[in-house]
Tab-separated table of C-alpha atoms and ligand atoms in Angstrom:
chain	number	residue	atom	x	y	z
A	16	MET	CA	17.693	10.420	-59.714
A	17	SER	CA	19.452	8.788	-56.789
A	18	VAL	CA	18.401	7.302	-53.469
A	19	THR	CA	17.839	9.988	-50.828
A	20	ILE	CA	18.833	9.414	-47.202
A	21	LYS	CA	16.443	11.105	-44.797
A	22	THR	CA	17.651	12.943	-41.696
A	23	ALA	CA	16.012	12.339	-38.315
A	24	ALA	CA	13.971	15.520	-38.831
A	25	GLU	CA	12.773	14.318	-42.234
A	26	LEU	CA	11.942	10.890	-40.807
A	27	ALA	CA	9.789	12.589	-38.186
A	28	LYS	CA	7.805	14.265	-40.969
A	29	MET	CA	7.526	10.983	-42.860
A	30	ARG	CA	6.183	9.416	-39.668
A	31	VAL	CA	3.462	12.072	-39.437
A	32	ALA	CA	2.483	11.618	-43.099
A	33	GLY	CA	2.475	7.849	-42.611
A	34	GLN	CA	0.228	8.080	-39.549
A	35	LEU	CA	-2.266	10.255	-41.412
A	36	THR	CA	-2.309	7.739	-44.265
A	37	ARG	CA	-3.120	4.951	-41.818
A	38	GLN	CA	-5.834	7.098	-40.260
A	39	VAL	CA	-7.534	7.499	-43.638
A	40	LEU	CA	-7.575	3.719	-44.133
A	41	ASP	CA	-8.964	3.220	-40.614
A	42	MET	CA	-11.581	5.921	-41.176
A	43	ILE	CA	-12.822	4.459	-44.481
A	44	THR	CA	-12.966	0.836	-43.279
A	45	PRO	CA	-16.541	0.862	-41.898
A	46	HIS	CA	-17.768	2.451	-45.155
A	47	VAL	CA	-16.367	-0.325	-47.326
A	48	ALA	CA	-19.536	-2.406	-47.582
A	49	PRO	CA	-22.096	-3.621	-50.126
A	50	GLY	CA	-24.027	-0.810	-51.840
A	51	ILE	CA	-21.447	1.983	-51.718
A	52	THR	CA	-19.788	3.213	-54.909
A	53	THR	CA	-16.057	3.620	-55.319
A	54	GLY	CA	-16.754	7.274	-56.155
A	55	GLU	CA	-18.421	7.744	-52.771
A	56	LEU	CA	-15.395	6.181	-51.045
A	57	ASP	CA	-13.210	8.688	-52.908
A	58	GLN	CA	-15.382	11.627	-51.817
A	59	ILE	CA	-15.354	10.559	-48.164
A	60	CYS	CA	-11.571	10.138	-48.185
A	61	HIS	CA	-11.017	13.411	-50.039
A	62	ARG	CA	-13.025	15.422	-47.515
A	63	TYR	CA	-11.374	13.702	-44.555
A	64	ILE	CA	-7.848	14.235	-45.905
A	65	VAL	CA	-8.421	17.887	-46.763
A	66	ASP	CA	-10.833	19.052	-44.029
A	67	ASP	CA	-9.959	16.873	-41.027
A	68	LEU	CA	-6.272	16.129	-41.582
A	69	GLY	CA	-5.237	19.368	-43.300
A	70	ALA	CA	-3.328	17.257	-45.794
A	71	ILE	CA	-3.184	16.847	-49.579
A	72	PRO	CA	-4.409	13.747	-51.439
A	73	ALA	CA	-1.337	13.065	-53.592
A	74	PRO	CA	-3.048	11.128	-56.425
A	75	LEU	CA	-5.377	14.022	-57.360
A	76	ASN	CA	-4.023	15.492	-60.614
A	77	TYR	CA	-0.839	13.410	-60.266
A	78	ARG	CA	0.187	12.936	-63.904
A	79	GLY	CA	-3.467	13.589	-64.752
A	80	PHE	CA	-5.037	11.084	-62.324
A	81	PRO	CA	-8.583	12.428	-61.801
A	82	LYS	CA	-9.385	11.307	-58.219
A	83	SER	CA	-7.952	11.413	-54.689
A	84	ILE	CA	-7.591	7.672	-54.034
A	85	CYS	CA	-7.176	4.490	-56.082
A	86	THR	CA	-9.871	1.801	-55.866
A	87	SER	CA	-9.003	-1.481	-57.559
A	88	VAL	CA	-11.808	-4.064	-57.617
A	89	ASN	CA	-11.436	-7.813	-58.366
A	90	HIS	CA	-9.322	-8.241	-61.537
A	91	VAL	CA	-8.086	-4.633	-61.363
A	92	VAL	CA	-4.421	-4.815	-60.355
A	93	CYS	CA	-3.865	-1.158	-59.413
A	94	HIS	CA	-4.679	2.492	-60.223
A	95	GLY	CA	-8.432	1.875	-60.457
A	96	ILE	CA	-10.281	5.183	-60.847
A	97	PRO	CA	-13.160	5.683	-58.379
A	98	GLY	CA	-16.535	6.077	-60.093
A	99	LYS	CA	-20.022	4.605	-60.399
A	100	ARG	CA	-19.028	1.029	-59.589
A	101	ILE	CA	-21.262	-0.275	-56.758
A	102	LEU	CA	-19.580	-2.724	-54.389
A	103	LYS	CA	-21.416	-5.995	-53.913
A	104	SER	CA	-20.977	-9.084	-51.765
A	105	GLY	CA	-18.187	-11.252	-53.189
A	106	ASP	CA	-16.050	-8.340	-54.439
A	107	ILE	CA	-12.518	-7.722	-53.241
A	108	ILE	CA	-11.109	-4.194	-53.346
A	109	ASN	CA	-7.783	-2.512	-52.775
A	110	ILE	CA	-7.923	1.032	-51.447
A	111	ASP	CA	-4.654	2.920	-51.937
A	112	ILE	CA	-4.130	6.171	-50.030
A	113	THR	CA	-1.293	8.638	-50.433
A	114	VAL	CA	-1.246	11.882	-48.447
A	115	ILE	CA	1.185	14.775	-48.388
A	116	LYS	CA	1.709	16.524	-45.054
A	117	ASP	CA	4.294	19.236	-44.507
A	118	GLY	CA	5.875	18.330	-47.847
A	119	TYR	CA	6.297	14.595	-47.173
A	120	HIS	CA	4.369	11.593	-48.499
A	121	GLY	CA	2.807	8.599	-46.781
A	122	ASP	CA	1.591	5.770	-49.028
A	123	ALA	CA	-0.306	2.628	-47.981
A	124	SER	CA	-3.018	0.318	-49.211
A	125	ARG	CA	-5.147	-2.507	-47.862
A	126	MET	CA	-7.496	-5.142	-49.211
A	127	PHE	CA	-11.131	-5.377	-48.166
A	128	ALA	CA	-13.491	-8.314	-48.692
A	129	ILE	CA	-17.081	-7.241	-49.375
A	130	GLY	CA	-19.613	-9.514	-47.665
A	131	ASP	CA	-18.898	-13.177	-48.393
A	132	VAL	CA	-16.016	-13.769	-50.787
A	133	SER	CA	-14.774	-17.030	-52.273
A	134	ILE	CA	-12.220	-19.089	-50.375
A	135	ARG	CA	-9.768	-18.509	-53.248
A	136	ALA	CA	-10.253	-14.731	-53.073
A	137	GLN	CA	-9.695	-14.720	-49.303
A	138	ARG	CA	-6.610	-16.902	-49.739
A	139	LEU	CA	-5.231	-14.478	-52.336
A	140	ILE	CA	-5.768	-11.578	-49.932
A	141	ASN	CA	-4.073	-13.449	-47.083
A	142	ILE	CA	-1.075	-14.689	-49.076
A	143	THR	CA	-0.517	-11.206	-50.536
A	144	ARG	CA	-0.531	-9.729	-47.045
A	145	GLU	CA	1.973	-12.387	-45.958
A	146	CYS	CA	4.152	-11.425	-48.941
A	147	LEU	CA	4.282	-7.842	-47.664
A	148	GLU	CA	4.883	-8.876	-44.049
A	149	THR	CA	7.616	-11.354	-45.010
A	150	ALA	CA	9.359	-8.675	-47.035
A	151	ILE	CA	9.130	-6.068	-44.268
A	152	ARG	CA	10.709	-8.440	-41.725
A	153	LEU	CA	13.833	-8.503	-43.924
A	154	VAL	CA	14.257	-4.723	-43.966
A	155	ARG	CA	17.419	-3.684	-42.112
A	156	PRO	CA	20.840	-2.263	-43.038
A	157	GLY	CA	22.708	-4.796	-45.155
A	158	THR	CA	19.658	-6.454	-46.688
A	159	ARG	CA	19.564	-6.091	-50.473
A	160	LEU	CA	16.552	-5.155	-52.570
A	161	GLY	CA	16.892	-8.506	-54.356
A	162	ASP	CA	16.282	-10.258	-51.028
A	163	ILE	CA	12.974	-8.435	-50.675
A	164	GLY	CA	11.859	-9.253	-54.214
A	165	ALA	CA	12.931	-12.869	-53.964
A	166	ALA	CA	11.114	-13.416	-50.651
A	167	ILE	CA	7.881	-12.029	-52.087
A	168	GLN	CA	8.191	-14.061	-55.289
A	169	GLN	CA	8.940	-17.240	-53.349
A	170	HIS	CA	5.916	-16.889	-51.099
A	171	ALA	CA	3.521	-15.946	-53.921
A	172	GLU	CA	4.652	-18.591	-56.399
A	173	GLY	CA	5.007	-21.231	-53.675
A	174	ASN	CA	1.289	-20.768	-53.090
A	175	GLY	CA	0.384	-21.024	-56.778
A	176	PHE	CA	-0.003	-17.301	-57.439
A	177	SER	CA	1.977	-14.942	-59.693
A	178	VAL	CA	3.788	-11.627	-59.202
A	179	VAL	CA	2.974	-8.587	-61.365
A	180	ARG	CA	6.166	-7.319	-62.990
A	181	GLU	CA	5.216	-3.968	-64.546
A	182	TYR	CA	4.636	-2.043	-61.287
A	183	CYS	CA	6.822	-1.907	-58.203
A	184	GLY	CA	7.456	-0.275	-54.859
A	185	HIS	CA	9.402	2.968	-54.795
A	186	GLY	CA	11.471	5.365	-52.786
A	187	ILE	CA	9.294	8.071	-51.229
A	188	GLY	CA	9.783	11.330	-49.368
A	189	ARG	CA	9.317	14.853	-50.707
A	190	VAL	CA	8.776	13.089	-54.017
A	191	PHE	CA	5.889	10.586	-54.456
A	192	HIS	CA	7.846	8.128	-56.603
A	193	GLU	CA	11.625	8.386	-56.278
A	194	ASP	CA	14.543	5.949	-56.466
A	195	PRO	CA	14.994	3.124	-55.724
A	196	GLN	CA	12.583	0.854	-57.578
A	197	VAL	CA	11.523	-1.937	-55.232
A	198	LEU	CA	10.768	-4.959	-57.398
A	199	HIS	CA	8.516	-7.682	-55.999
A	200	TYR	CA	10.513	-10.468	-57.641
A	201	GLY	CA	14.234	-11.086	-57.883
A	202	THR	CA	17.292	-12.940	-56.693
A	203	PHE	CA	18.552	-13.221	-53.112
A	204	GLY	CA	21.848	-11.395	-52.562
A	205	SER	CA	21.443	-9.037	-55.523
A	206	GLY	CA	20.634	-5.357	-55.846
A	207	LEU	CA	21.026	-2.226	-53.756
A	208	GLU	CA	22.097	-2.673	-50.139
A	209	LEU	CA	19.804	-0.929	-47.666
A	210	SER	CA	21.154	1.738	-45.322
A	211	PRO	CA	19.675	3.789	-42.470
A	212	GLY	CA	17.566	6.751	-43.565
A	213	MET	CA	16.198	5.152	-46.718
A	214	THR	CA	12.422	5.294	-47.030
A	215	PHE	CA	10.472	3.275	-49.590
A	216	THR	CA	7.253	1.413	-50.168
A	217	VAL	CA	6.722	-2.305	-50.567
A	218	GLU	CA	3.459	-2.991	-52.409
A	219	PRO	CA	3.265	-6.443	-53.969
A	220	MET	CA	0.566	-7.009	-56.593
A	221	ILE	CA	-0.227	-10.725	-56.695
A	222	ASN	CA	-2.505	-12.422	-59.234
A	223	ALA	CA	-4.531	-15.589	-58.716
A	224	GLY	CA	-3.832	-16.483	-62.361
A	225	LYS	CA	-1.112	-15.425	-64.769
A	226	LYS	CA	1.220	-12.470	-64.114
A	227	GLU	CA	0.479	-10.515	-67.315
A	228	THR	CA	-1.414	-7.221	-67.135
A	229	ARG	CA	-3.172	-4.892	-69.554
A	230	LEU	CA	-3.703	-1.129	-69.377
A	231	LEU	CA	-7.285	-0.034	-70.113
A	232	PRO	CA	-7.959	2.793	-72.611
A	233	ASP	CA	-8.443	5.267	-69.714
A	234	ASP	CA	-4.620	5.010	-69.469
A	235	TRP	CA	-4.754	4.305	-65.713
A	236	THR	CA	-6.683	1.154	-64.856
A	237	VAL	CA	-4.412	-1.900	-64.863
A	238	VAL	CA	-6.161	-5.289	-65.134
A	239	THR	CA	-5.007	-8.895	-65.252
A	240	ARG	CA	-4.852	-10.068	-68.862
A	241	ASP	CA	-6.595	-13.344	-67.988
A	242	HIS	CA	-9.167	-11.533	-65.807
A	243	SER	CA	-8.051	-13.459	-62.726
A	244	LEU	CA	-8.339	-11.769	-59.322
A	245	SER	CA	-5.502	-9.560	-58.115
A	246	ALA	CA	-4.595	-8.344	-54.624
A	247	GLN	CA	-2.194	-5.755	-53.195
A	248	TRP	CA	-1.057	-4.505	-49.778
A	249	GLU	CA	1.293	-1.573	-49.263
A	250	HIS	CA	3.257	0.070	-46.469
A	251	THR	CA	5.816	2.883	-46.360
A	252	ILE	CA	8.947	1.700	-44.530
A	253	GLY	CA	11.956	3.505	-43.089
A	254	VAL	CA	15.319	1.776	-42.612
A	255	THR	CA	16.705	2.393	-39.099
A	256	GLU	CA	20.163	1.700	-37.615
A	257	ASP	CA	19.113	-1.719	-36.418
A	258	GLY	CA	16.078	-2.638	-38.496
A	259	HIS	CA	13.058	-0.807	-39.797
A	260	GLU	CA	10.056	1.255	-38.874
A	261	ILE	CA	6.710	0.812	-40.614
A	262	LEU	CA	5.816	4.466	-41.094
A	263	THR	CA	2.196	3.735	-42.087
A	264	ASN	CA	1.444	1.498	-39.065
B	19	LIG	N1	-0.414	5.037	-54.585
B	19	LIG	C1	0.122	4.422	-55.761
B	19	LIG	C2	1.432	3.806	-55.355
B	19	LIG	O1	1.411	3.020	-54.479
B	19	LIG	C3	0.298	5.350	-56.900
B	19	LIG	C4	-0.948	5.910	-57.399
B	19	LIG	S1	-0.577	7.016	-58.640
B	19	LIG	C5	-2.089	7.545	-59.090
B	19	LIG	O2	2.493	4.117	-55.801
B	19	LIG	F1	-1.898	8.559	-59.833
B	19	LIG	F2	-2.706	6.557	-59.686
B	19	LIG	F3	-2.735	7.883	-58.020
B	20	LIG	CO1	3.291	3.294	-53.604
B	21	LIG	CO1	0.039	3.462	-52.947
């Protein structure tokens, strides 16, 4: 596979898909509270995506994934499967939404703090968000993917946290996960140079403890090996002539 360059018409469709993705996250926000199950969050999002937005929830049946959204609680790094888990005060959760509209994907995720969370958990959420925002500010023609990875790694590790290595951001368009791979660690000045029309996600997964992960026997749920908390934020970005556009904003 190679990196696809989107035309203005394709970018317009990516923008629509990105806006719908953001709308799902906005819609679900008031529901993310103590007492609800992750399975109920999935059901609400599924109905909204299909019935209200006329869109397709991309995760459903993607490589056998059984639900329409990913819900990753506390030490779950990513790809948590919605189910019977009841959210309680002190939990942190990532909700990751990907919709397909008119053949194009939008992909974004946010962290939510349930009730009162520890100062360390809130700090992890905030630093991870800053990692994403710092990376996005660098996106323009001429920037290299290594610059993005290095900036994220520097901010995470400079604050005493670690960067998950096994999962990364990705090119996105007609295909959910396409080239390039967008690593969240790296070396400034290295890697692919960005050009206008590229669209990709940045989605750093940052652990409060060590960087190592483990895949649970369900073959989807990724957890931190040391059971430390993990956080993630994600946007879909388009490279423009003079900078970038956050398609999921
Ligand atoms: N939305 C995730 C990402 O950011 C991928 C989820 S794949 C699934 O790339 F199958 F787990 F849904
Ligand atoms: Co993604
Ligand atoms: Co995602």
